[in-house]
PDB file of C-alpha atoms and ligand atoms in Angstrom:
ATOM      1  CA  UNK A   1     121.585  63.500 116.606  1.00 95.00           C
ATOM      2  CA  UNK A   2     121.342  60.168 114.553  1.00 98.00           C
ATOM      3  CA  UNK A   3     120.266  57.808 116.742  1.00 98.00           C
ATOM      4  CA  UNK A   4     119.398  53.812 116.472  1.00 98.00           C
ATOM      5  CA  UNK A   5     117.282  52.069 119.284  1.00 98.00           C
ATOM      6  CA  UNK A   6     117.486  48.315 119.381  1.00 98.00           C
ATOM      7  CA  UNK A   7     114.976  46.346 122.404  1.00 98.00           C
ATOM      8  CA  UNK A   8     114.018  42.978 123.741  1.00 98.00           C
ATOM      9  CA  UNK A   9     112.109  41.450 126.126  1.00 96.00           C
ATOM     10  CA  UNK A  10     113.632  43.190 129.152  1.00 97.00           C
ATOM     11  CA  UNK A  11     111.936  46.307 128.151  1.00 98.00           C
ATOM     12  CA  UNK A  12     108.649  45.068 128.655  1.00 98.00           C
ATOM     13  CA  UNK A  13     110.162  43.061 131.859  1.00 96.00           C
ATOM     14  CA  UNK A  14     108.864  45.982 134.420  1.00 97.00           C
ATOM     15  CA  UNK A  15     105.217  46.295 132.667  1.00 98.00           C
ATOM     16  CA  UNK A  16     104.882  42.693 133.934  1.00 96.00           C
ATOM     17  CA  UNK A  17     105.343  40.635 130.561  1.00 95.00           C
ATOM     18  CA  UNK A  18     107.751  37.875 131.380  1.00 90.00           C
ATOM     19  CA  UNK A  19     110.818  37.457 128.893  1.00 89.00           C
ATOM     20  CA  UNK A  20     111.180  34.359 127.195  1.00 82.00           C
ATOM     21  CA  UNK A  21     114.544  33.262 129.312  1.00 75.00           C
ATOM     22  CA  UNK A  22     114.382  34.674 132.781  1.00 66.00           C
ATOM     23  CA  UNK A  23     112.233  32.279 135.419  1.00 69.00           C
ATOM     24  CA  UNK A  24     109.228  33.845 134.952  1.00 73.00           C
ATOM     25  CA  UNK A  25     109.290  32.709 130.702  1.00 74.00           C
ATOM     26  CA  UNK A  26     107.833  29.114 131.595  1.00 81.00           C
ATOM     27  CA  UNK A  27     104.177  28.347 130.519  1.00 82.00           C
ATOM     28  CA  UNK A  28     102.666  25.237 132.115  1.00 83.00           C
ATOM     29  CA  UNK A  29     105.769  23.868 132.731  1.00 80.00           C
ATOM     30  CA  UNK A  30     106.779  24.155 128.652  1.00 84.00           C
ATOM     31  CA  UNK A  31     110.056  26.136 127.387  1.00 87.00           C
ATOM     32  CA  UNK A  32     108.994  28.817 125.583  1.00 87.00           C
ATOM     33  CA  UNK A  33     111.758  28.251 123.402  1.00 86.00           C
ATOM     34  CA  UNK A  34     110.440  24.699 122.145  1.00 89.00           C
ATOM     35  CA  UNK A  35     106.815  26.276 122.049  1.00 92.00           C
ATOM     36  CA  UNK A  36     108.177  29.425 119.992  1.00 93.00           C
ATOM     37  CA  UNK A  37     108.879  26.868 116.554  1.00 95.00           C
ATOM     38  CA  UNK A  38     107.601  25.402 113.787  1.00 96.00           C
ATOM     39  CA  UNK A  39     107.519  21.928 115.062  1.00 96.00           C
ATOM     40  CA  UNK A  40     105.675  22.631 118.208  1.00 96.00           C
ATOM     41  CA  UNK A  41     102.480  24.367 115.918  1.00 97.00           C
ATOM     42  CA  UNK A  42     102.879  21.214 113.864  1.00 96.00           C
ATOM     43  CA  UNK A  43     102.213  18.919 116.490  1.00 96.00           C
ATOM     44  CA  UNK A  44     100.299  20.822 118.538  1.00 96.00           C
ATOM     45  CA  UNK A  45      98.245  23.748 116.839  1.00 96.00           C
ATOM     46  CA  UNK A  46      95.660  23.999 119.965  1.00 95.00           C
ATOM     47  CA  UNK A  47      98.627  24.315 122.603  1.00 95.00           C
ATOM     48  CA  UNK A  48     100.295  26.804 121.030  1.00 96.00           C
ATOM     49  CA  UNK A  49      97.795  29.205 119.893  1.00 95.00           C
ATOM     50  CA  UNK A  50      96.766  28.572 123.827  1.00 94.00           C
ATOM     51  CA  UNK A  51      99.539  30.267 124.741  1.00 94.00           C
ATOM     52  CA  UNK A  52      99.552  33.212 122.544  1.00 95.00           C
ATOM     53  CA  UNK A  53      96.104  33.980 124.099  1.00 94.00           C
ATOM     54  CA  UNK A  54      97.041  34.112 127.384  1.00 93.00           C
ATOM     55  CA  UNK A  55     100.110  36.389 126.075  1.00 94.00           C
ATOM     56  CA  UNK A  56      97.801  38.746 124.236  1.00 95.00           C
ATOM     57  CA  UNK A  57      95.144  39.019 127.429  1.00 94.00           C
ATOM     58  CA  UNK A  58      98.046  39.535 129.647  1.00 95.00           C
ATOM     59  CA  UNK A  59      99.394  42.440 126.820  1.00 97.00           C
ATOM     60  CA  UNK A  60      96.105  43.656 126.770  1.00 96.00           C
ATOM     61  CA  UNK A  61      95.919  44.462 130.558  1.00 97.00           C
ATOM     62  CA  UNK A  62      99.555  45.732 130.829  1.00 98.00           C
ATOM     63  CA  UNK A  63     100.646  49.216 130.462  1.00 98.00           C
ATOM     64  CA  UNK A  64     104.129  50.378 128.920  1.00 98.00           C
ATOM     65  CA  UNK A  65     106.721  51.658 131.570  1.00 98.00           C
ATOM     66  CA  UNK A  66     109.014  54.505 131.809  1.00 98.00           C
ATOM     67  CA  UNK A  67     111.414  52.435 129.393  1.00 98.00           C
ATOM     68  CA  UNK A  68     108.858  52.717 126.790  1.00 98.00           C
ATOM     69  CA  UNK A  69     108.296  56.321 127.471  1.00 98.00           C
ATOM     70  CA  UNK A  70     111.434  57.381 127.344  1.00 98.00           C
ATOM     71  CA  UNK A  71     112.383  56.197 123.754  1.00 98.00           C
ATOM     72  CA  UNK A  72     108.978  57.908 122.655  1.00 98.00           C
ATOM     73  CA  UNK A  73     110.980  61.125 124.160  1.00 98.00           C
ATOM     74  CA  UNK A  74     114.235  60.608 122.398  1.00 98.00           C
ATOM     75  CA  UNK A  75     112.147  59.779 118.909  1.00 98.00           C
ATOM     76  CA  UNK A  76     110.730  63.477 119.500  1.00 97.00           C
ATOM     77  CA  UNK A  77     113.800  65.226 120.338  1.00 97.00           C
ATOM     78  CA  UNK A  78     116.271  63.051 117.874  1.00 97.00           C
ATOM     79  CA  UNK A  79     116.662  64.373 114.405  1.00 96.00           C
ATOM     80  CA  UNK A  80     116.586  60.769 113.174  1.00 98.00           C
ATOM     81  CA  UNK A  81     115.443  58.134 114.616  1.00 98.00           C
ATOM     82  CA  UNK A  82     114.552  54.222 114.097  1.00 98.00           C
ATOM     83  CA  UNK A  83     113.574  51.867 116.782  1.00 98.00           C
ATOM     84  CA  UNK A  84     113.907  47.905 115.928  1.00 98.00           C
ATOM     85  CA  UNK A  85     112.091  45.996 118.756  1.00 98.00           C
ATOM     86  CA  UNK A  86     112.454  41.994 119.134  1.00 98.00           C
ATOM     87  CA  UNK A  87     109.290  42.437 121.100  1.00 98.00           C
ATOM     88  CA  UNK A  88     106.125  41.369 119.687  1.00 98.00           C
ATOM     89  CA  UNK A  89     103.506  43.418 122.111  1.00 98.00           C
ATOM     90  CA  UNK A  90     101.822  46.578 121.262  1.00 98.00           C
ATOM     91  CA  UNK A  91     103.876  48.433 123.989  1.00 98.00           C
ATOM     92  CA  UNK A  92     105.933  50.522 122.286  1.00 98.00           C
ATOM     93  CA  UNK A  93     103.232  52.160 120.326  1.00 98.00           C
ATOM     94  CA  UNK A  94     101.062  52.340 122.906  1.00 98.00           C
ATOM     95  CA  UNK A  95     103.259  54.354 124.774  1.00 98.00           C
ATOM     96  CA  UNK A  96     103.229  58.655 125.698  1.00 98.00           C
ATOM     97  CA  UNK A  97     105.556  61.390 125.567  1.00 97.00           C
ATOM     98  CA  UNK A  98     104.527  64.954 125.995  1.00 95.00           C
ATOM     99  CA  UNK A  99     101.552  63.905 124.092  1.00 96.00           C
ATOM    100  CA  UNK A 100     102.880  62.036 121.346  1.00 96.00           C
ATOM    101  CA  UNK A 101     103.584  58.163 120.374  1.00 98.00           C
ATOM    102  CA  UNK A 102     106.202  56.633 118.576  1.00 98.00           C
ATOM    103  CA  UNK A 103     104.582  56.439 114.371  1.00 96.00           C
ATOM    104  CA  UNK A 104     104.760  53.276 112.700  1.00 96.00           C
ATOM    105  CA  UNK A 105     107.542  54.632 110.494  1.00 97.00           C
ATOM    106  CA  UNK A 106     109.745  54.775 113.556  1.00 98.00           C
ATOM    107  CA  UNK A 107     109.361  51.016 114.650  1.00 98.00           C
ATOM    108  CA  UNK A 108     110.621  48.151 113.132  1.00 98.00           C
ATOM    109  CA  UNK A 109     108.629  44.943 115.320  1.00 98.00           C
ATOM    110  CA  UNK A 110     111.274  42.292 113.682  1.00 98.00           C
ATOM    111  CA  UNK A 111     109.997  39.558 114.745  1.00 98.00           C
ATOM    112  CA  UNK A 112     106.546  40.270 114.334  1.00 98.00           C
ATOM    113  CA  UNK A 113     103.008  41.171 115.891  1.00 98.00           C
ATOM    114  CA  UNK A 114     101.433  39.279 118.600  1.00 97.00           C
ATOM    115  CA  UNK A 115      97.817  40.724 117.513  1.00 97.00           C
ATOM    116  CA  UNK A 116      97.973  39.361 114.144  1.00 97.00           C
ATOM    117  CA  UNK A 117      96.788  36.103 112.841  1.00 96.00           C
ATOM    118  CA  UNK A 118      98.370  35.109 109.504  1.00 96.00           C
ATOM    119  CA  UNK A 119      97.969  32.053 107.115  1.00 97.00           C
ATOM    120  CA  UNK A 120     100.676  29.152 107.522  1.00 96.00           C
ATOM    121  CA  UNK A 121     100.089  28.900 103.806  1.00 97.00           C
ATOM    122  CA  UNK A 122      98.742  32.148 101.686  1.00 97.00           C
ATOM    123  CA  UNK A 123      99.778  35.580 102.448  1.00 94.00           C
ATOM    124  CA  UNK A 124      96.506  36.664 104.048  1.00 97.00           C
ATOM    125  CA  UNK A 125      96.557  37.879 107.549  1.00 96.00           C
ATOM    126  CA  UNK A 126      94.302  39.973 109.739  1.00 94.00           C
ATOM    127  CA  UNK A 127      94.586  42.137 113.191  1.00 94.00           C
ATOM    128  CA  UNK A 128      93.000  40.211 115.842  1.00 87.00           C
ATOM    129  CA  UNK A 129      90.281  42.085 118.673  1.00 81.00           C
ATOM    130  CA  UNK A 130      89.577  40.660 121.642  1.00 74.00           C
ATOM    131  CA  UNK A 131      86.171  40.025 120.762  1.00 69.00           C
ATOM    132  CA  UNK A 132      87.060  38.094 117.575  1.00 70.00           C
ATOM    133  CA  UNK A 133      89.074  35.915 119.928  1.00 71.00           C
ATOM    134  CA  UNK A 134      87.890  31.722 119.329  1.00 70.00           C
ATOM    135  CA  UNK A 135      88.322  30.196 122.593  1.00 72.00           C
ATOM    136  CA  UNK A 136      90.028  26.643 122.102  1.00 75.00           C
ATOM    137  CA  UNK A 137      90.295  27.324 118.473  1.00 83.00           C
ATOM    138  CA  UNK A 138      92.507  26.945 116.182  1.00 92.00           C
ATOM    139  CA  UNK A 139      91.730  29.753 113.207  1.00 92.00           C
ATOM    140  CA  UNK A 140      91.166  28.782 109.555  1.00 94.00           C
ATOM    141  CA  UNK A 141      92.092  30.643 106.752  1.00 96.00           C
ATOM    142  CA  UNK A 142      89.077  32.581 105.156  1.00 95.00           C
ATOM    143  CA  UNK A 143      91.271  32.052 101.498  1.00 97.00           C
ATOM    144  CA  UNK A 144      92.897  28.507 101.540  1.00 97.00           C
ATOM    145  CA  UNK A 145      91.489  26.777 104.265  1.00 97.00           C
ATOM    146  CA  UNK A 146      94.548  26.103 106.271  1.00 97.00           C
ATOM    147  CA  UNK A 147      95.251  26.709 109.917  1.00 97.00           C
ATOM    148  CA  UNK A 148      96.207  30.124 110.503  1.00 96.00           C
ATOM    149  CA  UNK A 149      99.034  31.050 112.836  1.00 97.00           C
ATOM    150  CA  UNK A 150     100.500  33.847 115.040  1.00 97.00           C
ATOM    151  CA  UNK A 151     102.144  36.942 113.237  1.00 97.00           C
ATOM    152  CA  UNK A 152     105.506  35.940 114.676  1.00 98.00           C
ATOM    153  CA  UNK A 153     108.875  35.231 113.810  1.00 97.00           C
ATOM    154  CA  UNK A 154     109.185  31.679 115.607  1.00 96.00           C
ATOM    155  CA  UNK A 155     112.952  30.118 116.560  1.00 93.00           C
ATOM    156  CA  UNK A 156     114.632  28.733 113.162  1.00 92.00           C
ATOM    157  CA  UNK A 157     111.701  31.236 111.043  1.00 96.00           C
ATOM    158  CA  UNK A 158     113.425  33.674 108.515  1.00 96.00           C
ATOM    159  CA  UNK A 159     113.224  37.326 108.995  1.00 98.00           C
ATOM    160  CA  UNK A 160     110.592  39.263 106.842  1.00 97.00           C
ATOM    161  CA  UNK A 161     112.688  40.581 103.517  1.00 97.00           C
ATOM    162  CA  UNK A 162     111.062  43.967 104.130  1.00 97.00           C
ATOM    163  CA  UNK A 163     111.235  44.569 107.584  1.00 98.00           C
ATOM    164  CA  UNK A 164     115.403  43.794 107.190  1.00 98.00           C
ATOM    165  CA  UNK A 165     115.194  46.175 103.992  1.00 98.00           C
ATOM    166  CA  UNK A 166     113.942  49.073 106.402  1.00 98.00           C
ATOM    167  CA  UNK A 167     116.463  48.372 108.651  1.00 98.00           C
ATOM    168  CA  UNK A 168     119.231  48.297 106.354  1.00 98.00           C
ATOM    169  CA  UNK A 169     118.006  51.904 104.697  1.00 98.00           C
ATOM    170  CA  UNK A 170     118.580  53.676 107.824  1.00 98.00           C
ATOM    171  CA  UNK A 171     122.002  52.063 108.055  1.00 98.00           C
ATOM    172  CA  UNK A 172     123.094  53.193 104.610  1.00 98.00           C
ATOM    173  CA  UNK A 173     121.626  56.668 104.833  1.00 97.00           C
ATOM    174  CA  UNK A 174     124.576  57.844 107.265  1.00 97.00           C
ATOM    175  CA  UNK A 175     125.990  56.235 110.561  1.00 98.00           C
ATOM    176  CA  UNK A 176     124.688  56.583 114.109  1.00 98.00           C
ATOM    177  CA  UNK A 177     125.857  59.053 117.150  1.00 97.00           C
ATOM    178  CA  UNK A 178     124.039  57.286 119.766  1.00 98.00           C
ATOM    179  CA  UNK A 179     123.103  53.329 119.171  1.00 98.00           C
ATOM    180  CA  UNK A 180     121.278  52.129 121.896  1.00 98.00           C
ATOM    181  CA  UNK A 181     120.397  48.629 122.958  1.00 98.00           C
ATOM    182  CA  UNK A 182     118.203  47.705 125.836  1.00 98.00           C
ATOM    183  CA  UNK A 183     116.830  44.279 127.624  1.00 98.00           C
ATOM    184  CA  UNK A 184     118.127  42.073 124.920  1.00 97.00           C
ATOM    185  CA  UNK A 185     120.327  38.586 125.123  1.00 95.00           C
ATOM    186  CA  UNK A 186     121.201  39.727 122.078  1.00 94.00           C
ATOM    187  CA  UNK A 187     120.964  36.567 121.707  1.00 91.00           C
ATOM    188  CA  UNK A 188     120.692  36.865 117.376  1.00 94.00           C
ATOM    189  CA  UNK A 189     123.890  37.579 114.870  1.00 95.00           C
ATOM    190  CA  UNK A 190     121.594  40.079 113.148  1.00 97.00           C
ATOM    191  CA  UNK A 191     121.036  42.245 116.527  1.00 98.00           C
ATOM    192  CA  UNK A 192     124.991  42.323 116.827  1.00 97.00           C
ATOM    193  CA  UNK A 193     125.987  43.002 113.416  1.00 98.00           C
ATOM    194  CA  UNK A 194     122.671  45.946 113.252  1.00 98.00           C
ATOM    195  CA  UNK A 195     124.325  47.388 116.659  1.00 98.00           C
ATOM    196  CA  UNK A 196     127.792  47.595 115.337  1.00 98.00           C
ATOM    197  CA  UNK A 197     127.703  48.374 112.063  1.00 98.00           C
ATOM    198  CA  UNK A 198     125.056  51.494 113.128  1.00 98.00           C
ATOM    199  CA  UNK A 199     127.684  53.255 115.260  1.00 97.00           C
ATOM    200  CA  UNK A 200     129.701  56.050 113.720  1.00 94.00           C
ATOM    201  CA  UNK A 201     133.376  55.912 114.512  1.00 94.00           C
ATOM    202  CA  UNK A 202     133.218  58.646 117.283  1.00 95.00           C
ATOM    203  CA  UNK A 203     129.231  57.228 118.174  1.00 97.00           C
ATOM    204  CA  UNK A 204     128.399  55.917 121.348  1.00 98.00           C
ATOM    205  CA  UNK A 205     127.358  52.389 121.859  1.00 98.00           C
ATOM    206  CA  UNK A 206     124.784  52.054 125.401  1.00 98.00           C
ATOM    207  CA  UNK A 207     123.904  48.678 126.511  1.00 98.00           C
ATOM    208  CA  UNK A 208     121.053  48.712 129.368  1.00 98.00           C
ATOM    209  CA  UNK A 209     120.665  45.579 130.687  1.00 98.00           C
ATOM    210  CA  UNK A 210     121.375  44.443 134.250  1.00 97.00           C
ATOM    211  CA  UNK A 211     123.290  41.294 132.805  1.00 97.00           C
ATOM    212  CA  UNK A 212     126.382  40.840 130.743  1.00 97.00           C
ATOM    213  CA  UNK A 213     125.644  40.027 126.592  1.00 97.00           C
ATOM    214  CA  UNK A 214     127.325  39.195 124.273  1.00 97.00           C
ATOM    215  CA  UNK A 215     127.801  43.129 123.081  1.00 97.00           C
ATOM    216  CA  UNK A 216     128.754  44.154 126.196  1.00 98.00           C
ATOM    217  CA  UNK A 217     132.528  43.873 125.296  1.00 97.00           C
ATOM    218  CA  UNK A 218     131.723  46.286 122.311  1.00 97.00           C
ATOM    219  CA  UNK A 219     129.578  48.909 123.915  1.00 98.00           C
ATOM    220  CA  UNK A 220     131.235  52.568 124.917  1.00 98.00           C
ATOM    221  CA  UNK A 221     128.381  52.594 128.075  1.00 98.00           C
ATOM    222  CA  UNK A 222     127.521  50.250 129.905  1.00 98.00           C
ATOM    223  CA  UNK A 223     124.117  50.565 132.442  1.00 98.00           C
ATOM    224  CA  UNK A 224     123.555  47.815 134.953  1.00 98.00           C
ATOM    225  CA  UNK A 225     120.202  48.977 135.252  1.00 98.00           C
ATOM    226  CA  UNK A 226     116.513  48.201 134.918  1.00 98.00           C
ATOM    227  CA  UNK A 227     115.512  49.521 131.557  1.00 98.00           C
ATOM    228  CA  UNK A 228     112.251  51.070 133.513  1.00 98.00           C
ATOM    229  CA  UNK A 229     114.628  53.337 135.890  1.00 98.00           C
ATOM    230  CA  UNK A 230     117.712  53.750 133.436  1.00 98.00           C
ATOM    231  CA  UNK A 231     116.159  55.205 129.899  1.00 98.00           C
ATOM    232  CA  UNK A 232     114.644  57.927 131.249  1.00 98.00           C
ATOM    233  CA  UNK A 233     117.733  59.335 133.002  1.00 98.00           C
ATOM    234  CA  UNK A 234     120.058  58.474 129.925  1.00 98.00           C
ATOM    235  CA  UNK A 235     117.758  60.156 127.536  1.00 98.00           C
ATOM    236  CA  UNK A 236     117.481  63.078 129.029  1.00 98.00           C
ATOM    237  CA  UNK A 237     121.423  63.094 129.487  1.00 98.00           C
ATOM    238  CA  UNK A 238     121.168  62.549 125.857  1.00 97.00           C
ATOM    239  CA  UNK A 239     119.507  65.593 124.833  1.00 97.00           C
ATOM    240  CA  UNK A 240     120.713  67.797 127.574  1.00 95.00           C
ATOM    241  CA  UNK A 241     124.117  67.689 125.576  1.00 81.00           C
TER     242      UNK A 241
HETATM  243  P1  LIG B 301     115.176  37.448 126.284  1.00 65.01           P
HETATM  244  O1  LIG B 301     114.022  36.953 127.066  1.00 65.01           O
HETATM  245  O2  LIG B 301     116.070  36.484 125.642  1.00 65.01           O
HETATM  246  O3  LIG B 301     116.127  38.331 127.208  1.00 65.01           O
HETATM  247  C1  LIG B 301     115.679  39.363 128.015  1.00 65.01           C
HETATM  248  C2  LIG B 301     116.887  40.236 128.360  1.00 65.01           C
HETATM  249  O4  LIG B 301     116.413  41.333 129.121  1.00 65.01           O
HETATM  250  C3  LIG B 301     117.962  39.549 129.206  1.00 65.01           C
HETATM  251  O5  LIG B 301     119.233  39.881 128.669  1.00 65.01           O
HETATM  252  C4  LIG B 301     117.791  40.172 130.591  1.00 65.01           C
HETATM  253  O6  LIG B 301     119.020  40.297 131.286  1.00 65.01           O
HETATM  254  C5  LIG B 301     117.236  41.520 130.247  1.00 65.01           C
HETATM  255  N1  LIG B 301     116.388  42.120 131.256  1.00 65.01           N
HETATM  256  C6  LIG B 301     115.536  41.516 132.129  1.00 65.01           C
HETATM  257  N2  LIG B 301     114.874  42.434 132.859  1.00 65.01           N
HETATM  258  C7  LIG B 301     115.306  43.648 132.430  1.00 65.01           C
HETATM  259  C8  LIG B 301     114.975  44.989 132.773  1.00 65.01           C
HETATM  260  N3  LIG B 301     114.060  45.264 133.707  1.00 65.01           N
HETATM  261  N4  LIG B 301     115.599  45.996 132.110  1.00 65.01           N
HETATM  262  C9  LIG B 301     116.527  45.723 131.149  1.00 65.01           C
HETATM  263  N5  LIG B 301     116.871  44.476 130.786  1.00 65.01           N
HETATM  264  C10 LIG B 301     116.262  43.452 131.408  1.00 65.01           C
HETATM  265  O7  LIG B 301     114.609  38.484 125.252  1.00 65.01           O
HETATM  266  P2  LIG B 301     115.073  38.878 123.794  1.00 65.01           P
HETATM  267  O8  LIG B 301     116.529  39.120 123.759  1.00 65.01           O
HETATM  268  O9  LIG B 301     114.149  39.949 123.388  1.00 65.01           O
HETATM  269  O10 LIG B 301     114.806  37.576 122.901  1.00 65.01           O
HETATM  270  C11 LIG B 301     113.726  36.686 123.095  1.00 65.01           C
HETATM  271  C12 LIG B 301     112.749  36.571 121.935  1.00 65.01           C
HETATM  272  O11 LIG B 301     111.470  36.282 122.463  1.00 65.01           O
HETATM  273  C13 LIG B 301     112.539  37.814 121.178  1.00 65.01           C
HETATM  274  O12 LIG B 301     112.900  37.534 119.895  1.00 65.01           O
HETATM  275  C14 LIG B 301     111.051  38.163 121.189  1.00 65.01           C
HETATM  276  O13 LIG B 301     110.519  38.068 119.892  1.00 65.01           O
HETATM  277  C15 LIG B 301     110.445  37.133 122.017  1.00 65.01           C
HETATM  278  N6  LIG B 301     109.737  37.673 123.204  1.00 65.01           N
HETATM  279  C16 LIG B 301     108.962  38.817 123.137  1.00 65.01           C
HETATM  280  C17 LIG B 301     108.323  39.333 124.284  1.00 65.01           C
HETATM  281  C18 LIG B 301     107.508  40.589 124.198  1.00 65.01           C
HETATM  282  O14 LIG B 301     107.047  40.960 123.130  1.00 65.01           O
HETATM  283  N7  LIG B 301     107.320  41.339 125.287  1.00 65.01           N
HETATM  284  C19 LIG B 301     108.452  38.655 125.496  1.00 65.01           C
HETATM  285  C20 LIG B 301     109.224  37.485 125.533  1.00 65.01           C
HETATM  286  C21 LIG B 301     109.860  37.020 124.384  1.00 65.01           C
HETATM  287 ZN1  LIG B 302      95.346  30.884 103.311  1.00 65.01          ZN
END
């Protein structure tokens, strides 16, 4: 079995970490998707790296759910596998399956790491502790000088070349029999075209999500479900077949 995991926000919805549109997404009464940009860390550097702290400490002190699990499970039992998360917490690697996590190899973070710092101007970047955390500080860069920023793909940011290179190896090395995409607006053309173009012709497409997307129309399966309560029941479907 070939198989292609795609995941958003909703995935991490059950371990408590709100997703960017659903009512809980608001920070101090600020759209996350005006505080997710460019602009917003121009004007306000402080604010912004503000909020990724209290992100990070509330990533810190969740756990990943039976969503999370439960692709660790398929990655075990699936003779190839490739997960591409939208998510940005540590979740997905942090999570157990008969022992075993998910390898880096096997995850794709697209739009980035929440733990890492990077320079808004040079290419150096570090993985941030808690410890090394500055309180009401903005980071400089140890190279250049300039402020440093999250490790995150922000709204109008380009992907990362390489990370959309991996991606596009598993696609050419052979099509998928299961595709499955989970707690995602799918919201980005990139997500659709990925999803589509992954499926072999007899394949199955599974959305999870309790809410209509835009793939919904395209998907073989469609789960109405919490991811936290539907993964683990699919994938062991999955690989009881
Ligand atoms: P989103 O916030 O746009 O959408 C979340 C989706 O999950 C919705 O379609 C919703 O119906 C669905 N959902 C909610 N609860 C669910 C559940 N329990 N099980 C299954 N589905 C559920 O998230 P997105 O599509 O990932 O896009 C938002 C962007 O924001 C991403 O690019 C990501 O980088 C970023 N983001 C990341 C995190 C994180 O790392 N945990 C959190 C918020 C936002
Ligand atoms: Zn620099």
């Amino acid at each position: 079995m070939r198989t292609l995991v795609i995941t958003g926000a909703g995935v991490s919805a059950e371990s408590g970490i709100p997703t960017f549109r659903g009512k809980d997404g608001y920070w101090r009464n600020l759209d996350p998707a005006k505080l997710a940009t460019p602009e917003a860390f121009a004007n306000d550097p402080k604010l912004v790296w503000e909020w990724y702290r209290e992100r990070r400490e509330r990533i810190r002190n969740a756990q990943p759910n039976p969503a999370h699990q439960a692709i660790v499970k398929l990655a075990a039992h699936a003779d190839e596998f490739l997960l591409v998360t939208q998510n940005v917490d540590d979740l997905h690697l942090r999570a157990e399956s008969e022992g075993q996590r998910l390898s880096r190899e096997k995850i794709v973070q697209i739009h980035g790491d929440i733990f890492e710092a990077r320079c808004s101007r040079c290419d150096w970047s570090r993985q941030e502790q808690e410890e090394e955390e500055e309180e009401g500080n903005v980071p400089q860069c140890p190279e250049c000088g300039e402020l440093m920023r999250p490790g995150v793909v922000w709204f109008g940011e380009q992907l990362d070349p390489r990370k959309i290179g991996r991606v596009e190896n598993y696609l050419a090395r052979g099509l998928c029999d299961v595709v499955i995409v989970a707690g995602t607006t799918a919201a980005f053309g990139y997500i659709i075209d990925w999803a589509l173009r992954a499926r072999d012709q007899d394949g199955q497409l599974i959305e999870v999500n309790p809410d209509p997307t835009p793939l919904s129309g395209f998907a073989t399966h469609l789960i109405r479900e919490p991811a936290g309560r539907a993964l683990p029941q699919l994938v062991d479907e999955l690989l009881a077949t």
